[in-house]
Tab-separated table of C-alpha atoms in Angstrom:
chain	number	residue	atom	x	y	z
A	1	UNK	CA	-13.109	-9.803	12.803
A	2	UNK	CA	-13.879	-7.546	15.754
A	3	UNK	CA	-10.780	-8.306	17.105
A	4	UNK	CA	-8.485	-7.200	13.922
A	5	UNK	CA	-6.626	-4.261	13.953
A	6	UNK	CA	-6.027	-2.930	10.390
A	7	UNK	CA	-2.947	-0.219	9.193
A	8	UNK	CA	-2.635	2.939	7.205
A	9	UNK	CA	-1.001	1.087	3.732
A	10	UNK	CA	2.920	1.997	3.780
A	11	UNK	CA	2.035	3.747	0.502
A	12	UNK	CA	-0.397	5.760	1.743
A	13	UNK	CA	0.027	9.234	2.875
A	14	UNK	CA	-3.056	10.860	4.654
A	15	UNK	CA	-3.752	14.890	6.318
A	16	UNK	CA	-7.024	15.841	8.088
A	17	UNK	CA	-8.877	18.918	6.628
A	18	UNK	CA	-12.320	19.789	7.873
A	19	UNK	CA	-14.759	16.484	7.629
A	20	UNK	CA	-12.565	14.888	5.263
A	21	UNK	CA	-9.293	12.294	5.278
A	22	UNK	CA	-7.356	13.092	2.173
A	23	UNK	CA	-5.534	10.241	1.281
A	24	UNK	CA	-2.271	9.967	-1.375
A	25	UNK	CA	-2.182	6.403	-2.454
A	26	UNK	CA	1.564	6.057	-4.393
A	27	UNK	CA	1.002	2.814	-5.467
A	28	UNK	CA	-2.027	4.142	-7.125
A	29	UNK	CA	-1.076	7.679	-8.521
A	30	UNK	CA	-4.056	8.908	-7.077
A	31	UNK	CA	-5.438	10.645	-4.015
A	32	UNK	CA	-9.394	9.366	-1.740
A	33	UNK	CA	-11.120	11.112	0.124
A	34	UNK	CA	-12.575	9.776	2.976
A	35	UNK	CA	-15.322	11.162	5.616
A	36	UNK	CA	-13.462	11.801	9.043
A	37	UNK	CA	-16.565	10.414	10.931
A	38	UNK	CA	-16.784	6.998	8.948
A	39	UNK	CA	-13.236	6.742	10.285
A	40	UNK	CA	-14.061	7.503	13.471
A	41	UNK	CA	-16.717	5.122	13.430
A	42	UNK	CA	-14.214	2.470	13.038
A	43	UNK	CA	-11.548	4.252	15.284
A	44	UNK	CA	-10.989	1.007	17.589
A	45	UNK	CA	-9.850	-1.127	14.756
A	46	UNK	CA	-7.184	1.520	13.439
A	47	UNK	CA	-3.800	1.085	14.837
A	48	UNK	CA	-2.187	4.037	15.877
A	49	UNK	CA	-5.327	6.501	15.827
A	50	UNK	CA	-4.462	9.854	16.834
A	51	UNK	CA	-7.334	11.315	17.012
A	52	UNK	CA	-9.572	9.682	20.114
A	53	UNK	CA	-11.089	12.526	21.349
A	54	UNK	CA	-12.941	12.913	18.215
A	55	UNK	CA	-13.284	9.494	17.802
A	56	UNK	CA	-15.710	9.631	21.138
A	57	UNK	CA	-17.855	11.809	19.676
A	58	UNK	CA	-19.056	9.644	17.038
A	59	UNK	CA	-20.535	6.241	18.062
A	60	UNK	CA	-18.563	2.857	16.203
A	61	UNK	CA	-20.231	1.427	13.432
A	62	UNK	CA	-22.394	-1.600	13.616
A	63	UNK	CA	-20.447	-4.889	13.023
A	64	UNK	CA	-22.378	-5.351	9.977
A	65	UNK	CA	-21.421	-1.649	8.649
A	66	UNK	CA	-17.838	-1.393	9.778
A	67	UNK	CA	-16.741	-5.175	7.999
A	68	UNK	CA	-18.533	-3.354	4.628
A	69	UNK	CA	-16.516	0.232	5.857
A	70	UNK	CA	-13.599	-1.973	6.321
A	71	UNK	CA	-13.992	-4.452	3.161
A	72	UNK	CA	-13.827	-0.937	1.197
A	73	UNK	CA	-10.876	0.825	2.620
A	74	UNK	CA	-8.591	-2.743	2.389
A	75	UNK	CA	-9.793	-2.946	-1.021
A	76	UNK	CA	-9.125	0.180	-2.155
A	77	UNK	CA	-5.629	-0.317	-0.651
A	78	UNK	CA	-5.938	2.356	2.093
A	79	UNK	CA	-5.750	0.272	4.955
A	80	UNK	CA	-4.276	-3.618	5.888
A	81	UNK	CA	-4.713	-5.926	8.809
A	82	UNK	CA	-0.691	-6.897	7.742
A	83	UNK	CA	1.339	-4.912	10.569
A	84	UNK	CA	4.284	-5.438	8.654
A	85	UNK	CA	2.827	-3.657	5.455
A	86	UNK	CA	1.442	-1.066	6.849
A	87	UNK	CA	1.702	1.641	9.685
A	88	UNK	CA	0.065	3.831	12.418
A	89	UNK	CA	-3.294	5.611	11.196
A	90	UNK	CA	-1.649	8.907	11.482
A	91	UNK	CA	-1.007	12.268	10.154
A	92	UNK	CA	3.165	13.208	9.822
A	93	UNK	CA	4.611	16.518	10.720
A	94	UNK	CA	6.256	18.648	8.503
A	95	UNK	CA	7.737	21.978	9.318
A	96	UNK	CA	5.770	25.158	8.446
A	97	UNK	CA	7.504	27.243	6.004
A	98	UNK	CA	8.236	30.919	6.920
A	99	UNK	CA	10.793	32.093	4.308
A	100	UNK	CA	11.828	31.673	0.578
A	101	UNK	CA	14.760	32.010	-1.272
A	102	UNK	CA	14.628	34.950	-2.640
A	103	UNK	CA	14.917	35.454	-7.160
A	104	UNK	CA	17.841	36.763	-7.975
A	105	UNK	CA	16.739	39.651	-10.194
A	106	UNK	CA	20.125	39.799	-11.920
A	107	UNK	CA	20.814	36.676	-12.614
A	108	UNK	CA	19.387	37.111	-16.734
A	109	UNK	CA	21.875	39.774	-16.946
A	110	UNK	CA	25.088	37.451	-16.091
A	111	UNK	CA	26.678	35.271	-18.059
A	112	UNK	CA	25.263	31.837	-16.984
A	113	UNK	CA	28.085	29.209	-16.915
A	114	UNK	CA	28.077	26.962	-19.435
A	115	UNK	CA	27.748	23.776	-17.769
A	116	UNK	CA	24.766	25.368	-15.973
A	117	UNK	CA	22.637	26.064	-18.817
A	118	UNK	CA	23.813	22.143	-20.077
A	119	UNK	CA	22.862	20.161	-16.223
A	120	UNK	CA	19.654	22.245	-16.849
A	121	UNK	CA	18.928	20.557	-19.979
A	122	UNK	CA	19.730	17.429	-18.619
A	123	UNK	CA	18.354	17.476	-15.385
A	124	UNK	CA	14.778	18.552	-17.600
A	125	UNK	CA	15.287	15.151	-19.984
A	126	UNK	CA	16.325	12.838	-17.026
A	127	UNK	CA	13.101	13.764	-15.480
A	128	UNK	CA	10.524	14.077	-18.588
A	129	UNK	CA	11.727	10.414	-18.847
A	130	UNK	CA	11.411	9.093	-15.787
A	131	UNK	CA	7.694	10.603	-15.556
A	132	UNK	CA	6.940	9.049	-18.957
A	133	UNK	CA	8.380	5.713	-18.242
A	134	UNK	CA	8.544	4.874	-14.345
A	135	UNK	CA	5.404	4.804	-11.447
A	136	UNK	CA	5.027	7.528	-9.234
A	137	UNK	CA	5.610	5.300	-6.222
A	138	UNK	CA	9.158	4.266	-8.373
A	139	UNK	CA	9.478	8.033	-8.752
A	140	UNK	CA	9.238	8.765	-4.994
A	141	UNK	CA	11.445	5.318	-4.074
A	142	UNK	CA	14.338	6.665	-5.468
A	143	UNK	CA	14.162	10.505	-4.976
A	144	UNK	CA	14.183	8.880	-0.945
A	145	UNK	CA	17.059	6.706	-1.512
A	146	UNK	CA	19.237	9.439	-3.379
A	147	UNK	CA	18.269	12.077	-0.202
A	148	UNK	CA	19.414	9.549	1.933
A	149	UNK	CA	22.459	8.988	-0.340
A	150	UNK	CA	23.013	12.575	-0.333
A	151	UNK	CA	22.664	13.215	2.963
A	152	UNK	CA	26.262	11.793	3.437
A	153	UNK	CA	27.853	14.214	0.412
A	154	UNK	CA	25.747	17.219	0.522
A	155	UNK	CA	27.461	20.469	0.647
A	156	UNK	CA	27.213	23.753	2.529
A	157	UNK	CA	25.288	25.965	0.241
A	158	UNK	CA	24.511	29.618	1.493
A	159	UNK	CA	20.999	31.247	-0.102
A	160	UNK	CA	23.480	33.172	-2.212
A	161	UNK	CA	24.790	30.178	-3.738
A	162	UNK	CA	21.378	28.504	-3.827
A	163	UNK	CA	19.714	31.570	-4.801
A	164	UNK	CA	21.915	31.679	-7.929
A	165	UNK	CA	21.206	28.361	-9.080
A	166	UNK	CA	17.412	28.108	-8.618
A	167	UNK	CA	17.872	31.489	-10.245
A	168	UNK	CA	19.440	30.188	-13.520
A	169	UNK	CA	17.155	27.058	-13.129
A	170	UNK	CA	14.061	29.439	-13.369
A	171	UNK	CA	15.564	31.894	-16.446
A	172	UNK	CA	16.301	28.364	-18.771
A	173	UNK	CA	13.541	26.619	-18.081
A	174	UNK	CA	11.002	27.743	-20.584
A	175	UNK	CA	13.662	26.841	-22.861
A	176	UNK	CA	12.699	23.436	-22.453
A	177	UNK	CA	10.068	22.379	-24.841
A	178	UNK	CA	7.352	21.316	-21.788
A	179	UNK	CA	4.461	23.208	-20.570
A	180	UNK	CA	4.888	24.477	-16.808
A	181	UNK	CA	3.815	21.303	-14.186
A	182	UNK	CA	4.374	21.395	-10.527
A	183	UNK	CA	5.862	18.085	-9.944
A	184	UNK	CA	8.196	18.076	-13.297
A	185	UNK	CA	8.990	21.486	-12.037
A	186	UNK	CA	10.077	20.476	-9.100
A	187	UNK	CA	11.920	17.335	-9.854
A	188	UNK	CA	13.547	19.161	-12.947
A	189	UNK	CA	15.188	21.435	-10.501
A	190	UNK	CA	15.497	18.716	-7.311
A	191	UNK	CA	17.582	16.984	-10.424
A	192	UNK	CA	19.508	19.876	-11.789
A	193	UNK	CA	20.342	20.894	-7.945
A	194	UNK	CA	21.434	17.339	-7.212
A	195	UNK	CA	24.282	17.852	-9.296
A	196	UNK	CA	25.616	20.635	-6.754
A	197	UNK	CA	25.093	18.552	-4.045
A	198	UNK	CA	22.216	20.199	-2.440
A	199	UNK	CA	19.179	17.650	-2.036
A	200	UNK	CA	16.224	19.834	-0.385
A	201	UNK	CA	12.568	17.945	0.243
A	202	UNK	CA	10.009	17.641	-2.492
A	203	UNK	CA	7.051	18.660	-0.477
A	204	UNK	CA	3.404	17.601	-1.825
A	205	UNK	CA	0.063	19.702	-0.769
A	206	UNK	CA	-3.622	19.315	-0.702
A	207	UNK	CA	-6.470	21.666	-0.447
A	208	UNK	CA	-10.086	20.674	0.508
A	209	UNK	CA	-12.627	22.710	-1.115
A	210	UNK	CA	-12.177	22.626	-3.964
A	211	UNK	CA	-9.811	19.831	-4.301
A	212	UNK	CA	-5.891	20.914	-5.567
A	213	UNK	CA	-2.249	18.918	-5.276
A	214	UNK	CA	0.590	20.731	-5.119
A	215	UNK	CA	4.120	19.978	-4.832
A	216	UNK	CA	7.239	22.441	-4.340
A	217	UNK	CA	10.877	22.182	-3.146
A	218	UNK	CA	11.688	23.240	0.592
A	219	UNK	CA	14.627	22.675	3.133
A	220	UNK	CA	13.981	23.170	6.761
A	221	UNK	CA	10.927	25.911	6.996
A	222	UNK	CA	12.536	27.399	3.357
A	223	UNK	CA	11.099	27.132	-0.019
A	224	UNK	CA	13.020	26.955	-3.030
A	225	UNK	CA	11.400	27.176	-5.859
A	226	UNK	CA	7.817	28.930	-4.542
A	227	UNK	CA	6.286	31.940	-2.635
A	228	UNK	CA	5.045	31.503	0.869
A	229	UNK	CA	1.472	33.458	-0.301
A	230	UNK	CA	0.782	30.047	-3.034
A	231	UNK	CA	2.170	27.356	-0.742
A	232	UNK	CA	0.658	28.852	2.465
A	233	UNK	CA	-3.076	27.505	1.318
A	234	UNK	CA	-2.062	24.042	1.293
A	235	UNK	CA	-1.775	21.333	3.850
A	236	UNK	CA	1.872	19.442	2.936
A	237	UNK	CA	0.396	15.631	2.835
A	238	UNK	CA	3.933	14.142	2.164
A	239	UNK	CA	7.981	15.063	2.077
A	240	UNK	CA	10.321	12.851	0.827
């Protein structure tokens, strides 16, 4: 036992804030949180550990403790002793937003096209369905494989171009018969932009005290479809 070395699950997403590992299970729909020094307590059995010097400041866990500590986390489908399901006991890196497209004031004014206003509608079913009828880890499978899908057709949209659309996204969509949510939100308009060729990242966030999720839309250090004041309070946990 002493000698296993267990993985972050490949589902599992996790960002150090304060004390405290917050953890996004997909598989599960659910985030755990999870003390920073019980993992540190168990630091030489976690593959990939990043963070040793803290580690040393907190002495490993008796046997007895860290097989009960460890019994948990595999349980709870955090961690695996499978290298080939899971991964390095790590945070990821995600780039630190520092603009936003800006609303186009004038886009209620203009005559939206046509087969805007119908994508929109679209784009809004397509995803109420999917959220009513697949997983979230489904959900998140294929919004990877279409980025990676787009990747090889996207085109070359300017923030006037982009502007315009998330502009006309934003002036339809209280049409839509669904009260406001952050992730349909976001995959309403990660849909209804899809259909222009532009795939930007669906970007989820977590705050501590008190605990919040948050998702929004961002390419490169750019949000789309948020303001840099809201999003700047959370710690992005996972991009796809």
């Amino acid at each position: 036992m002493s000698d296993t070395t267990h993985f972050l699950s490949k589902d599992c997403f996790p960002c150090k804030m304060g004390g405290y590992w917050i953890i996004l299970s997909a598989s599960r729909d659910r985030y755990l949180c999870v003390a920073h020094e019980e993992l540190a307590s168990i630091a030489h059995r976690l593959g990939g550990w990043k963070c040793k010097a803290s580690a040393s400041n907190h002495p490993f866990a008796p046997e007895g403790e860290a097989g009960a500590l460890i019994e948990s986390l595999t349980s709870s489908g955090i961690i695996t002793s499978d290298p080939m399901l899971g991964k390095p006991f790590a945070e990821s890196e995600y780039p630190m937003p520092d603009s936003q497209i800006e609303s186009v004031g004038t886009i209620a004014s203009t005559n939206v096209p046509f087969l805007w206003i119908a994508r929109c509608f679209i784009a809004c079913a397509t995803v109420d369905w999917r959220l009513r009828t697949n997983s979230f880890s489904r959900t998140l499978t294929s919004i990877e494989r279409r980025r990676i899908r787009g990747e090889f057709s996207a085109g070359n949209h300017g923030s006037a171009s982009a502007s315009r659309l998330v502009g006309a996204f934003k002036m339809l969509r209280p049409l839509y018969p669904r009260p406001y949510l952050c992730l349909f939100d976001s995959l309403a308009l990660l849909e209804f932009l899809a259909g222009y060729h532009f795939f930007p990242h669906v970007v989820f966030g977590v705050v501590a005290d008190p605990f919040e999720a948050h998702c929004w839309l961002q390419e490169g250090a750019t949000i789309i479809n948020d303001d840099l004041e809201r999003v700047g309070k959370f710690k992005p946990i996972l991009s796809m």
